[in-house]
Short mmCIF file of C-alpha atoms and ligand atoms in Angstrom, two decimals:
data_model
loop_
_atom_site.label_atom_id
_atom_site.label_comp_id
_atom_site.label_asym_id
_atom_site.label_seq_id
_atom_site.Cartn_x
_atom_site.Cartn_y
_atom_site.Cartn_z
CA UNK A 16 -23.06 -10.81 0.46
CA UNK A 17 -23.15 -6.70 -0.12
CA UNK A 18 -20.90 -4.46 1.34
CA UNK A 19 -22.72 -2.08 3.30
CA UNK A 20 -20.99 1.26 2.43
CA UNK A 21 -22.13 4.69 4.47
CA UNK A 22 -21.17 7.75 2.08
CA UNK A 23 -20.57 10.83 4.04
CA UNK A 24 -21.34 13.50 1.40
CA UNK A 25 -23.40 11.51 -0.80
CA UNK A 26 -24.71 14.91 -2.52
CA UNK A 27 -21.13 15.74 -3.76
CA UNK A 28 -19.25 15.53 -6.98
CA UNK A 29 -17.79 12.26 -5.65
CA UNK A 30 -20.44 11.04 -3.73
CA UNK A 31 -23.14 10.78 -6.39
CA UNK A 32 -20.58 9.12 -8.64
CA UNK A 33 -20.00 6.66 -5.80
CA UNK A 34 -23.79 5.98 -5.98
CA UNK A 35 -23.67 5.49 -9.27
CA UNK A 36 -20.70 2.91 -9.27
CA UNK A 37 -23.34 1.24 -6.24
CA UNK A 38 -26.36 1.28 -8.17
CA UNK A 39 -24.15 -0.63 -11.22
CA UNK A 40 -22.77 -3.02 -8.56
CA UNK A 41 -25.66 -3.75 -6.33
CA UNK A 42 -24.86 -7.39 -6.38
CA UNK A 43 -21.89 -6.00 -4.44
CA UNK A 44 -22.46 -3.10 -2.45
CA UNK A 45 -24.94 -1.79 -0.48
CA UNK A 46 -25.80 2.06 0.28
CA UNK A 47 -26.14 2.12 4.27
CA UNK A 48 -26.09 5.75 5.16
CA UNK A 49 -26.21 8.74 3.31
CA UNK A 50 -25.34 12.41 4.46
CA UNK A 51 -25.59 16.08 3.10
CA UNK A 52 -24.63 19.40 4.54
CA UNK A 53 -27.61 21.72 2.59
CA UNK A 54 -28.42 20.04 -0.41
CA UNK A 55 -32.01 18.41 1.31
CA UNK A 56 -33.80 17.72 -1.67
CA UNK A 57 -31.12 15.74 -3.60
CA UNK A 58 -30.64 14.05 -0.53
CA UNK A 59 -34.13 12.86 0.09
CA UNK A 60 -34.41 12.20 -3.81
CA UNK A 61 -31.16 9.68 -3.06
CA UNK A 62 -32.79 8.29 0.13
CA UNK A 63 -36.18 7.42 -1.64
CA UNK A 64 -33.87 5.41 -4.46
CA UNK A 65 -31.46 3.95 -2.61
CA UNK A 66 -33.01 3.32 0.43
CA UNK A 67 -30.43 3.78 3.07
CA UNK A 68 -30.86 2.57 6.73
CA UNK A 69 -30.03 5.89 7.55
CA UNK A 70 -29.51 9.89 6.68
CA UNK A 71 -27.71 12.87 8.39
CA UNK A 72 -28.41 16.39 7.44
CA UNK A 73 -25.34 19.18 9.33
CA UNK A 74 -26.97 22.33 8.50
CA UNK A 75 -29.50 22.95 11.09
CA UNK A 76 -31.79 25.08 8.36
CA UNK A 77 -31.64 22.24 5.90
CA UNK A 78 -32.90 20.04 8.73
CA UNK A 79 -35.74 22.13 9.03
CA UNK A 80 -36.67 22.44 5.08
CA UNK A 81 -35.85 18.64 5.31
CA UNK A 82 -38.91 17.86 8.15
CA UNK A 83 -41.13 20.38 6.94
CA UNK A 84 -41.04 18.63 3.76
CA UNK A 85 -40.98 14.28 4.69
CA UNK A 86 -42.58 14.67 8.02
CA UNK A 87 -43.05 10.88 7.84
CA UNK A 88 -39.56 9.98 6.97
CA UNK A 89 -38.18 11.68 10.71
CA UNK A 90 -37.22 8.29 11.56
CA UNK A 91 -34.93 7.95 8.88
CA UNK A 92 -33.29 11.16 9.89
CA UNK A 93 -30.17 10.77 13.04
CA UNK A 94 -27.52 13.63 14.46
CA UNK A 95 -24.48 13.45 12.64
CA UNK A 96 -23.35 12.13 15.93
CA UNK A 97 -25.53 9.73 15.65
CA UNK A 98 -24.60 8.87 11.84
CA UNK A 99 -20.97 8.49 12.75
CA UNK A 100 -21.24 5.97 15.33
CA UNK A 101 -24.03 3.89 12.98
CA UNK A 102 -21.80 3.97 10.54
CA UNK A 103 -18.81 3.02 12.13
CA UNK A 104 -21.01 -0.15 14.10
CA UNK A 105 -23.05 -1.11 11.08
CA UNK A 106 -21.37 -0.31 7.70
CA UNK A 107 -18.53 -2.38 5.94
CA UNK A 108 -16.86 0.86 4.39
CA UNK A 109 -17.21 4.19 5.55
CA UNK A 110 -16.42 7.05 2.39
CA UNK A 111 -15.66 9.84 3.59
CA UNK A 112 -16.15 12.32 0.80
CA UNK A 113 -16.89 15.55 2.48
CA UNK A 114 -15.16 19.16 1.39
CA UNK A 115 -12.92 20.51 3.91
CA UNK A 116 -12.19 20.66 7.01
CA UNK A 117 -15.39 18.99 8.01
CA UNK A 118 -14.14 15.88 6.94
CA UNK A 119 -11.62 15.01 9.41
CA UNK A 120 -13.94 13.88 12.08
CA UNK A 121 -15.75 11.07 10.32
CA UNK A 122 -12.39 10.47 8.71
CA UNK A 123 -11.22 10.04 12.35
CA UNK A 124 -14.40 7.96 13.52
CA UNK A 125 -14.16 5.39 10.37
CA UNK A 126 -10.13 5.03 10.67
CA UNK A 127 -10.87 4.31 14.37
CA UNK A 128 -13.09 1.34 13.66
CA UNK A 129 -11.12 -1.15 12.32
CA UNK A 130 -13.53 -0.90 8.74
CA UNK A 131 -12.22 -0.08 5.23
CA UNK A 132 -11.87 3.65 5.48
CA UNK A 133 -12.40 4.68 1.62
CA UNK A 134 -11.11 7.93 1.89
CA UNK A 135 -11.84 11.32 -1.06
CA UNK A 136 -11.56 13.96 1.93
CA UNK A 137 -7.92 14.75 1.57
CA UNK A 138 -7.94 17.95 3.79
CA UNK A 139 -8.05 15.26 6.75
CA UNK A 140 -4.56 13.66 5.72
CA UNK A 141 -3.75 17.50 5.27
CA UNK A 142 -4.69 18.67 8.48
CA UNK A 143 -3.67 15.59 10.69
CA UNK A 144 -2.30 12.87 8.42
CA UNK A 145 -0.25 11.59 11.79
CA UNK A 146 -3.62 11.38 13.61
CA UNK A 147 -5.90 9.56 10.84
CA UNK A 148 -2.91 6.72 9.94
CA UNK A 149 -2.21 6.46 13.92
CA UNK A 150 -5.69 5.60 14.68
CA UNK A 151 -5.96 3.29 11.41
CA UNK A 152 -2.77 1.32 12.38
CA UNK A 153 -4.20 0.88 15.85
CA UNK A 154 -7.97 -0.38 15.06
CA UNK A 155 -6.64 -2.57 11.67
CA UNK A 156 -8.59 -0.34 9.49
CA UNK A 157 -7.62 -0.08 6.21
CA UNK A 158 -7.15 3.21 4.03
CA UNK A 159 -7.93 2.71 0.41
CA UNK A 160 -7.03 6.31 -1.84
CA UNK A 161 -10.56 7.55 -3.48
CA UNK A 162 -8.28 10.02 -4.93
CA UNK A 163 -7.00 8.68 -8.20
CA UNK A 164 -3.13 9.90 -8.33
CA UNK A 165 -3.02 8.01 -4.82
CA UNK A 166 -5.27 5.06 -5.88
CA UNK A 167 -2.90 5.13 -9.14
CA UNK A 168 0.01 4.91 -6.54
CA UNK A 169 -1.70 2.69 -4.65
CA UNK A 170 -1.99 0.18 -7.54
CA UNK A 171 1.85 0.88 -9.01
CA UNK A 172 2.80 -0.04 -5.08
CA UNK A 173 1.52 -3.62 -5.38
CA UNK A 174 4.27 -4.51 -8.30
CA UNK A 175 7.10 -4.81 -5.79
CA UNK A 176 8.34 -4.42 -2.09
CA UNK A 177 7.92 -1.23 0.14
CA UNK A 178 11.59 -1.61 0.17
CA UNK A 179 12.38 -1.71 -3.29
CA UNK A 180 10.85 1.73 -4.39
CA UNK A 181 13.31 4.61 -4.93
CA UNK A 182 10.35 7.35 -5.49
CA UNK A 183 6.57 8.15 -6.19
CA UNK A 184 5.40 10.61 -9.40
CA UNK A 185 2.26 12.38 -8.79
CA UNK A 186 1.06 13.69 -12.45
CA UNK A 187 -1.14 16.51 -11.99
CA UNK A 188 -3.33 18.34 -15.25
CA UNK A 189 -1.74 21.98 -14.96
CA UNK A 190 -5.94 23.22 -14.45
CA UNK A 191 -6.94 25.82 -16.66
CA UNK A 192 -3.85 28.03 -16.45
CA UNK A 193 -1.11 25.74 -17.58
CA UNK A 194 -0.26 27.94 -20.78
CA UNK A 195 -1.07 31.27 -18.93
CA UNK A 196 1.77 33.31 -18.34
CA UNK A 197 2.86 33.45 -14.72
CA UNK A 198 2.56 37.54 -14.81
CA UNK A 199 -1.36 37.12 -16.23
CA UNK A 200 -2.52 35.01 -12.60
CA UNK A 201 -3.11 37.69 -10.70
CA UNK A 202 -6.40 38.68 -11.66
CA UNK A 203 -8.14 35.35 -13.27
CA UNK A 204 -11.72 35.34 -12.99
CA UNK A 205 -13.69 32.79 -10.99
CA UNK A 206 -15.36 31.16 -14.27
CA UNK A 207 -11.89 30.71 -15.54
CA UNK A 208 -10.70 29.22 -12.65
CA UNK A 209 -14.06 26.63 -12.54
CA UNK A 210 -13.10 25.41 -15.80
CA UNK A 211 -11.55 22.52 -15.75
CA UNK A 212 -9.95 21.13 -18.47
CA UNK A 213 -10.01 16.76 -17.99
CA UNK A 214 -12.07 16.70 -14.45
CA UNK A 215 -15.31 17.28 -13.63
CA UNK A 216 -15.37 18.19 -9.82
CA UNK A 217 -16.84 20.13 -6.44
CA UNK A 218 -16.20 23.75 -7.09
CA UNK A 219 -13.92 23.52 -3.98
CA UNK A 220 -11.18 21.16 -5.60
CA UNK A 221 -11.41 22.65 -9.08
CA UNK A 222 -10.20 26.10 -7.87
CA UNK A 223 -7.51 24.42 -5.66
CA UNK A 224 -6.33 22.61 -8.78
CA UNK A 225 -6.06 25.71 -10.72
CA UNK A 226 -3.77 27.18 -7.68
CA UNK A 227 -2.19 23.45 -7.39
CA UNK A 228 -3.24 23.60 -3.64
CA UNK A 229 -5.05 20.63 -4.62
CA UNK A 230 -1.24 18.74 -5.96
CA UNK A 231 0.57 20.26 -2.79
CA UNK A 232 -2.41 18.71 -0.69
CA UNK A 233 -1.85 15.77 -3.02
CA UNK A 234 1.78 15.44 -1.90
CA UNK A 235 1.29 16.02 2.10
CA UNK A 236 -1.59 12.73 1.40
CA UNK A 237 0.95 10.44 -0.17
CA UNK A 238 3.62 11.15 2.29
CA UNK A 239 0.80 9.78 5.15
CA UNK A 240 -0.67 7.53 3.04
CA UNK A 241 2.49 5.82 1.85
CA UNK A 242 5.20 6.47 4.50
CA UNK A 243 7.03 8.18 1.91
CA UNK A 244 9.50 11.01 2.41
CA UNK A 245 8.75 14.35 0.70
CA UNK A 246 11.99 14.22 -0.88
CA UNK A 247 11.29 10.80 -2.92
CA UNK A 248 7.76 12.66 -4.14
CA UNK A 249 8.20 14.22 -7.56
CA UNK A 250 5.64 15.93 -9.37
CA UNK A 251 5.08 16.30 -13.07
CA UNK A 252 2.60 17.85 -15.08
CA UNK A 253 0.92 15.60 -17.64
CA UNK A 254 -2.18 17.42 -19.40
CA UNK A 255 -3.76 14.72 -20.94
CA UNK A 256 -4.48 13.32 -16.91
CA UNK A 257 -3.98 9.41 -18.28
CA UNK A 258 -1.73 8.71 -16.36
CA UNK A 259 -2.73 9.03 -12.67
CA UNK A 260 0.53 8.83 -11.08
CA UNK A 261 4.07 6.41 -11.05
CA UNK A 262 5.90 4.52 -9.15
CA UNK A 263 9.56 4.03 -9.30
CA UNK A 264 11.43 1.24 -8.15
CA UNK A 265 14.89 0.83 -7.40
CA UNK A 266 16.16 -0.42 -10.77
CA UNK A 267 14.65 2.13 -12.55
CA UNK A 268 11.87 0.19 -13.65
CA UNK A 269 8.70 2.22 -13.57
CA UNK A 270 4.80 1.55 -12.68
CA UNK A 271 2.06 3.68 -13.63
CA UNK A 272 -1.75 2.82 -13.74
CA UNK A 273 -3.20 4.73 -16.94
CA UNK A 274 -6.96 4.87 -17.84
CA UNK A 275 -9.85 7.39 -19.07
CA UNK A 276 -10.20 9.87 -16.49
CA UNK A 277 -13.12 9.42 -14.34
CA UNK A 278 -13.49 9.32 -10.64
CA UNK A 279 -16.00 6.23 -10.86
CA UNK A 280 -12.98 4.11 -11.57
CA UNK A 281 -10.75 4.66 -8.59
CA UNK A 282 -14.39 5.17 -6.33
CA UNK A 283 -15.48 1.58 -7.44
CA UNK A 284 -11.79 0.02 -6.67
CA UNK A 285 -11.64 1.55 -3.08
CA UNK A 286 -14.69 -0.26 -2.54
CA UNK A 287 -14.52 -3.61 -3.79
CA UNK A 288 -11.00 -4.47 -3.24
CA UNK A 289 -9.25 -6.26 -3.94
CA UNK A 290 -11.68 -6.74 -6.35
CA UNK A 291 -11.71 -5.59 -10.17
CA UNK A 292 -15.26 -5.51 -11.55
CA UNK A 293 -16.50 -4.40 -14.50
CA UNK A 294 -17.07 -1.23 -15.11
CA UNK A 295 -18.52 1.60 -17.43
CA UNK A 296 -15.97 3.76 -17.61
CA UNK A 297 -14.49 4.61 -21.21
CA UNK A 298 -12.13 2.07 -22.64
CA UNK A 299 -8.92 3.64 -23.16
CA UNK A 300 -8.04 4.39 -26.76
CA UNK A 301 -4.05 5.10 -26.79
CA UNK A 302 -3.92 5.24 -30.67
CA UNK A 303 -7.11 8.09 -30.31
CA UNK A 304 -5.50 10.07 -28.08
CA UNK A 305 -2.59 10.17 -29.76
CA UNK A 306 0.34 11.30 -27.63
CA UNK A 307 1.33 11.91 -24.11
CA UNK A 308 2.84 14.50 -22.66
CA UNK A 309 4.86 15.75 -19.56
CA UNK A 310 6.60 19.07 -18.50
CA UNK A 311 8.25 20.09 -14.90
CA UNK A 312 5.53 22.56 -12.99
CA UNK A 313 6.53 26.29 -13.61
CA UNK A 314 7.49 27.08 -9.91
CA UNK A 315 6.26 30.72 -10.12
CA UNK A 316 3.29 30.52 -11.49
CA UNK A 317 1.89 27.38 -8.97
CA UNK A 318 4.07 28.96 -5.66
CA UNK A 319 1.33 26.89 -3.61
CA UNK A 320 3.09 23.61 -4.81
CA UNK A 321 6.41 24.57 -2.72
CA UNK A 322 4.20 25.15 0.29
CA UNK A 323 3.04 21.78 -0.03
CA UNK A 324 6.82 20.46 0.15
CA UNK A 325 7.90 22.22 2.91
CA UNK A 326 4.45 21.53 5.04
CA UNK A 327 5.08 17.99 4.50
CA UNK A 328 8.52 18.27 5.43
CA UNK A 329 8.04 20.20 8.70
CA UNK A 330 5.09 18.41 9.86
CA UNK A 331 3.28 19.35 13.06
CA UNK A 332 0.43 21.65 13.67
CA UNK A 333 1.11 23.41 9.74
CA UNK A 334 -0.78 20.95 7.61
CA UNK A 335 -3.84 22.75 9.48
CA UNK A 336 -2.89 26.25 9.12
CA UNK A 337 -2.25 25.23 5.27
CA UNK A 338 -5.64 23.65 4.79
CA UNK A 339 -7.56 26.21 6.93
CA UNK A 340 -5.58 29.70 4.87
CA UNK A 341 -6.75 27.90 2.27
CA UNK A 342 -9.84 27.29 2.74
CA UNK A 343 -10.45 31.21 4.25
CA UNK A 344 -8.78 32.53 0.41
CA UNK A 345 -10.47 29.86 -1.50
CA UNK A 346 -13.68 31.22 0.19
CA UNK A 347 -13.08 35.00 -0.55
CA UNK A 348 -11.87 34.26 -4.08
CA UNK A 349 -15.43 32.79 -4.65
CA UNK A 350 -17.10 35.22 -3.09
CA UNK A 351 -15.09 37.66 -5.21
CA UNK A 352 -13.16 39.27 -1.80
CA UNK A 353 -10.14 38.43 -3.19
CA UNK A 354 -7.91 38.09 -6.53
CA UNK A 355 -7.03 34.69 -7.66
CA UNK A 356 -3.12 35.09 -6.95
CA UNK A 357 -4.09 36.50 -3.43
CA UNK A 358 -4.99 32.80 -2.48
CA UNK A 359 -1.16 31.88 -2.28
CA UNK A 360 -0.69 35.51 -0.25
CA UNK A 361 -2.76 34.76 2.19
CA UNK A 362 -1.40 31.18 2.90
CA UNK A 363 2.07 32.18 3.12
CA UNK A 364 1.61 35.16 5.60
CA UNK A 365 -0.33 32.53 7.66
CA UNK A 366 1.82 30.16 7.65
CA UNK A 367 5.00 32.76 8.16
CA UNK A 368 3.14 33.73 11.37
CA UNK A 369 2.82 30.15 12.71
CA UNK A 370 4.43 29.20 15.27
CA UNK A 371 4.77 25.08 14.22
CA UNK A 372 3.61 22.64 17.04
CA UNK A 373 3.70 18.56 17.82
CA UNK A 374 -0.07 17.64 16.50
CA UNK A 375 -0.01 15.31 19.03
CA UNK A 376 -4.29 15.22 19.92
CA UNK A 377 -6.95 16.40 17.87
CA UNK A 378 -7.32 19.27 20.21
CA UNK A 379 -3.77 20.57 18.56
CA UNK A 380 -4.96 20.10 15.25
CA UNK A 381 -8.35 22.02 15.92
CA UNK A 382 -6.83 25.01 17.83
CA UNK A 383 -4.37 25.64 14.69
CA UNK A 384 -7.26 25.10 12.56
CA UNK A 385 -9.35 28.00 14.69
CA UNK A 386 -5.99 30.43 15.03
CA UNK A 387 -5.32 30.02 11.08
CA UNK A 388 -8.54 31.13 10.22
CA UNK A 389 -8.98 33.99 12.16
CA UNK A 390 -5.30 34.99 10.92
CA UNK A 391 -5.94 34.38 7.54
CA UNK A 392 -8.97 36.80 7.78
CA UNK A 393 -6.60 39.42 8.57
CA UNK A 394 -4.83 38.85 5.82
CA UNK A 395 -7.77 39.23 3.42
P1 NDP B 27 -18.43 18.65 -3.41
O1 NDP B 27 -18.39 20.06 -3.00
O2 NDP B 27 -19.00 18.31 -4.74
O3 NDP B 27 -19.28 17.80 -2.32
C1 NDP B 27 -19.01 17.92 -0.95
C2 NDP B 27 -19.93 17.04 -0.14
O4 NDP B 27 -19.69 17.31 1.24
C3 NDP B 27 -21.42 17.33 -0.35
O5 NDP B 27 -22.16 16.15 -0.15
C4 NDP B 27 -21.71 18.35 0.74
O6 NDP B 27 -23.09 18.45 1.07
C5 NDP B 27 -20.89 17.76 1.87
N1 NDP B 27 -20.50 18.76 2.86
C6 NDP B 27 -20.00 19.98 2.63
N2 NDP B 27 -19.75 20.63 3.79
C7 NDP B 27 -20.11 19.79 4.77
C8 NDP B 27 -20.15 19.90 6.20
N3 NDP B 27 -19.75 21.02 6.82
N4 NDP B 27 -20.58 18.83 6.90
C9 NDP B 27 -20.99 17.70 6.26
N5 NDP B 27 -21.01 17.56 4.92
C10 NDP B 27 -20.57 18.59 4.19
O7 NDP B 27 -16.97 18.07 -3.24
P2 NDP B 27 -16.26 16.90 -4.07
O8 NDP B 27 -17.17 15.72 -4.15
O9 NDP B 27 -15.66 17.45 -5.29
O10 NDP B 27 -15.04 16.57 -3.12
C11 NDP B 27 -15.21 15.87 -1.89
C12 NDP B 27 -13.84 15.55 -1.31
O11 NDP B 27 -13.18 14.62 -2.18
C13 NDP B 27 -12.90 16.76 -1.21
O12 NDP B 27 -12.12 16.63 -0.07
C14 NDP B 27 -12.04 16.67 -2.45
O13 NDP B 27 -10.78 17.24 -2.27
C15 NDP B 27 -11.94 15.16 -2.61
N6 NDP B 27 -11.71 14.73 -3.98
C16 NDP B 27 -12.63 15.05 -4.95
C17 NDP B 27 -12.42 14.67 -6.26
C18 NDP B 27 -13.44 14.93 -7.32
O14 NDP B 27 -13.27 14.46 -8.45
N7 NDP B 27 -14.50 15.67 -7.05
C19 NDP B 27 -11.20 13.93 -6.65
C20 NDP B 27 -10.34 13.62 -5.54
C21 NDP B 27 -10.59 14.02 -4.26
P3 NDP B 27 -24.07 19.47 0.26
O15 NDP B 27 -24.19 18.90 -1.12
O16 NDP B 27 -25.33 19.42 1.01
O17 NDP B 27 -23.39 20.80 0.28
#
């Protein structure tokens, strides 16, 4: 029988190649609910193929657009309160693959179920990684990376015992500005920064890969996501992004999971696991690609990494302040309010100013969330 998956954020980078990896496996999976902040029309266009049970809309204007426009479809149309609980009663796997900050509650609802939670949205893990694995632990539901260094670390963790591993390698690209000198950052433009050299992605990530927010956020996930201290995370810089990330075990013998890169692959195996199926993604060709390659991140050009370290260190209330400074500079950078190296300004004044709390309730993480972001508009 199909899996009934509900994608929050179908209209995304990663969740229209989740519908693709659906549509190839429809033997398999099933598309239950779909949701969309703006982007109405591609979201109808998705409904009328895939034929969900269900379809959530958040911005109240796209609503609108969206009735004006399928006036006979306003059945198929719930609340996003609505579309949470369906999904988390009805659907088999919830993905959460929603930008931001605006991710954490379905992350929340689906780890709360006791269903697979398939999980992209790493700014929940960020913001309140103790929250999302406390509720999982208590309902049974299972977390399965979307992201592929953690679904690479995922599959590395299954060649041995929790006990026997000594330390976890996240590889990250470099982004665009690997061989830029660190004293040339300051004032990168915003179609530099989109460009990407292996991933294709939501604007969003790609400019917090080019700061390496998006590897600091990276390391903050695997510490939830694995119990792993920060101090056994290393991260290395591998350009060629075939490798998606390592796993070291305590005699030295090291895992890593290695293929083309392409988010369909590590989409696909957080929803059919333990399942491999076929799939379409590029065969890798070793002897083609001809040589891999590895350097230590230059600390002072990608300051945002060391952030990451000590956030997932200290814990508490600043994985919010660092996802919500970020999210206030990666905002003004687009927007052209602010230079590129003024991202990792405006995260460390925040975070200086923070006075670090237990995140004990969601109400904690939210209130840090609301005080960063008014603080990191002062800083702008
Ligand atoms: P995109 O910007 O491409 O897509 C974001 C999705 O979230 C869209 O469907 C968007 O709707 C929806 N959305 C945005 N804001 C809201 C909101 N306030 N409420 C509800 N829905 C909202 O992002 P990506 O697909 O690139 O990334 C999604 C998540 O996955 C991020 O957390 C990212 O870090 C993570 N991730 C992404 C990877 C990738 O390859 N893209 C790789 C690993 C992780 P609309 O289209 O209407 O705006």
């Amino acid at each position: 029988m199909s899996k009934k998956v509900v994608l929050f954020g179908s209209t995304g980078s990663i969740g229209t190649s989740a519908l693709d990896v659906i549509s190839r496996q429809d033997k398999h999976l099933r598309a239950w609910g779909l949701s969309a902040n703006t982007n109405w029309r591609l979201l109808a266009e998705q409904a009328e193929r895939f034929k969900p049970e269900f379809i959530s809309i958040s911005d109240d204007d796209a609503v609108r657009k969206y009735r004006r426009e399928y006036p006979e479809s306003a059945g198929l149309l719930v609340s996003q309160a609505e579309f949470r609980s369906r999904a988390v009663e009805e659907a088999d796997i919830g993905l959460v693959a929603v930008v931001g900050a605006a991710g954490l509650e379905p992350s929340l609802a689906v780890a709360g179920s006791g269903k697979r939670l398939a999980l992209a949205n790493k700014e929940s893990l960020v913001m309140a990684g103790g929250l999302v694995m406390a509720a999982a632990e208590k309902s049974g539901c299972q977390i399965i990376p979307v992201d592929s260094e953690h679904s690479a670390l995922f599959q590395a963790l299954e060649g041995g015992r929790r006990a026997e591993v000594s330390r976890i390698l996240i590889t990250a690209s470099g982004g665009p500005f690997l061989d830029r000198p660190a004293t040339q950052m300051e004032h990168v433009t915003l179609e530099e920064a989109l460009s990407h050299p292996t991933w294709s992605m939501g604007k969003k990530i790609t400019i917090d890969s080019a700061t390496m927010v998006n590897k600091a956020f990276e390391v903050i996930e695997a510490r939830w996501l694995f119990d792993m201290p920060p101090d056994r995370i290393s991260v290395v810089i591998h350009p060629e992004s075939i490798i998606h990330s390592l796993v070291e075990f305590r005699d030295r013998s090291v895992l890593a999971q290695m293929s083309m890169p392409d988010m369909r692959l590590p989409i696909q195996y957080a929803l059919t696991y333990p399942e491999r199926l076929e799939s379409t993604v590029k065969a890798l060709d070793l002897a083609g690609i001809g040589g891999l390659t590895f350097r230590a991140p230059d600390p002072e050009k990608f300051p945002c990494l060391a952030v990451g370290f000590a956030v997932a260190r200290e814990g508490g209330t600043l994985g919010a302040v660092f996802n919500a400074a970020n999210e206030v500079a990666v905002d003004a950078f687009m927007k052209g309010r602010l230079p590129f190296g003024g991202i990792h300004r405006v995260i460390s004044q925040t975070i200086d100013k923070h006075d670090n709390r237990q995140a004990g309730t969601l109400d904690d993480i939210l209130e840090a969330d609301r005080w960063a972001r008014t603080e990191a508009q002062k800083c702008l």
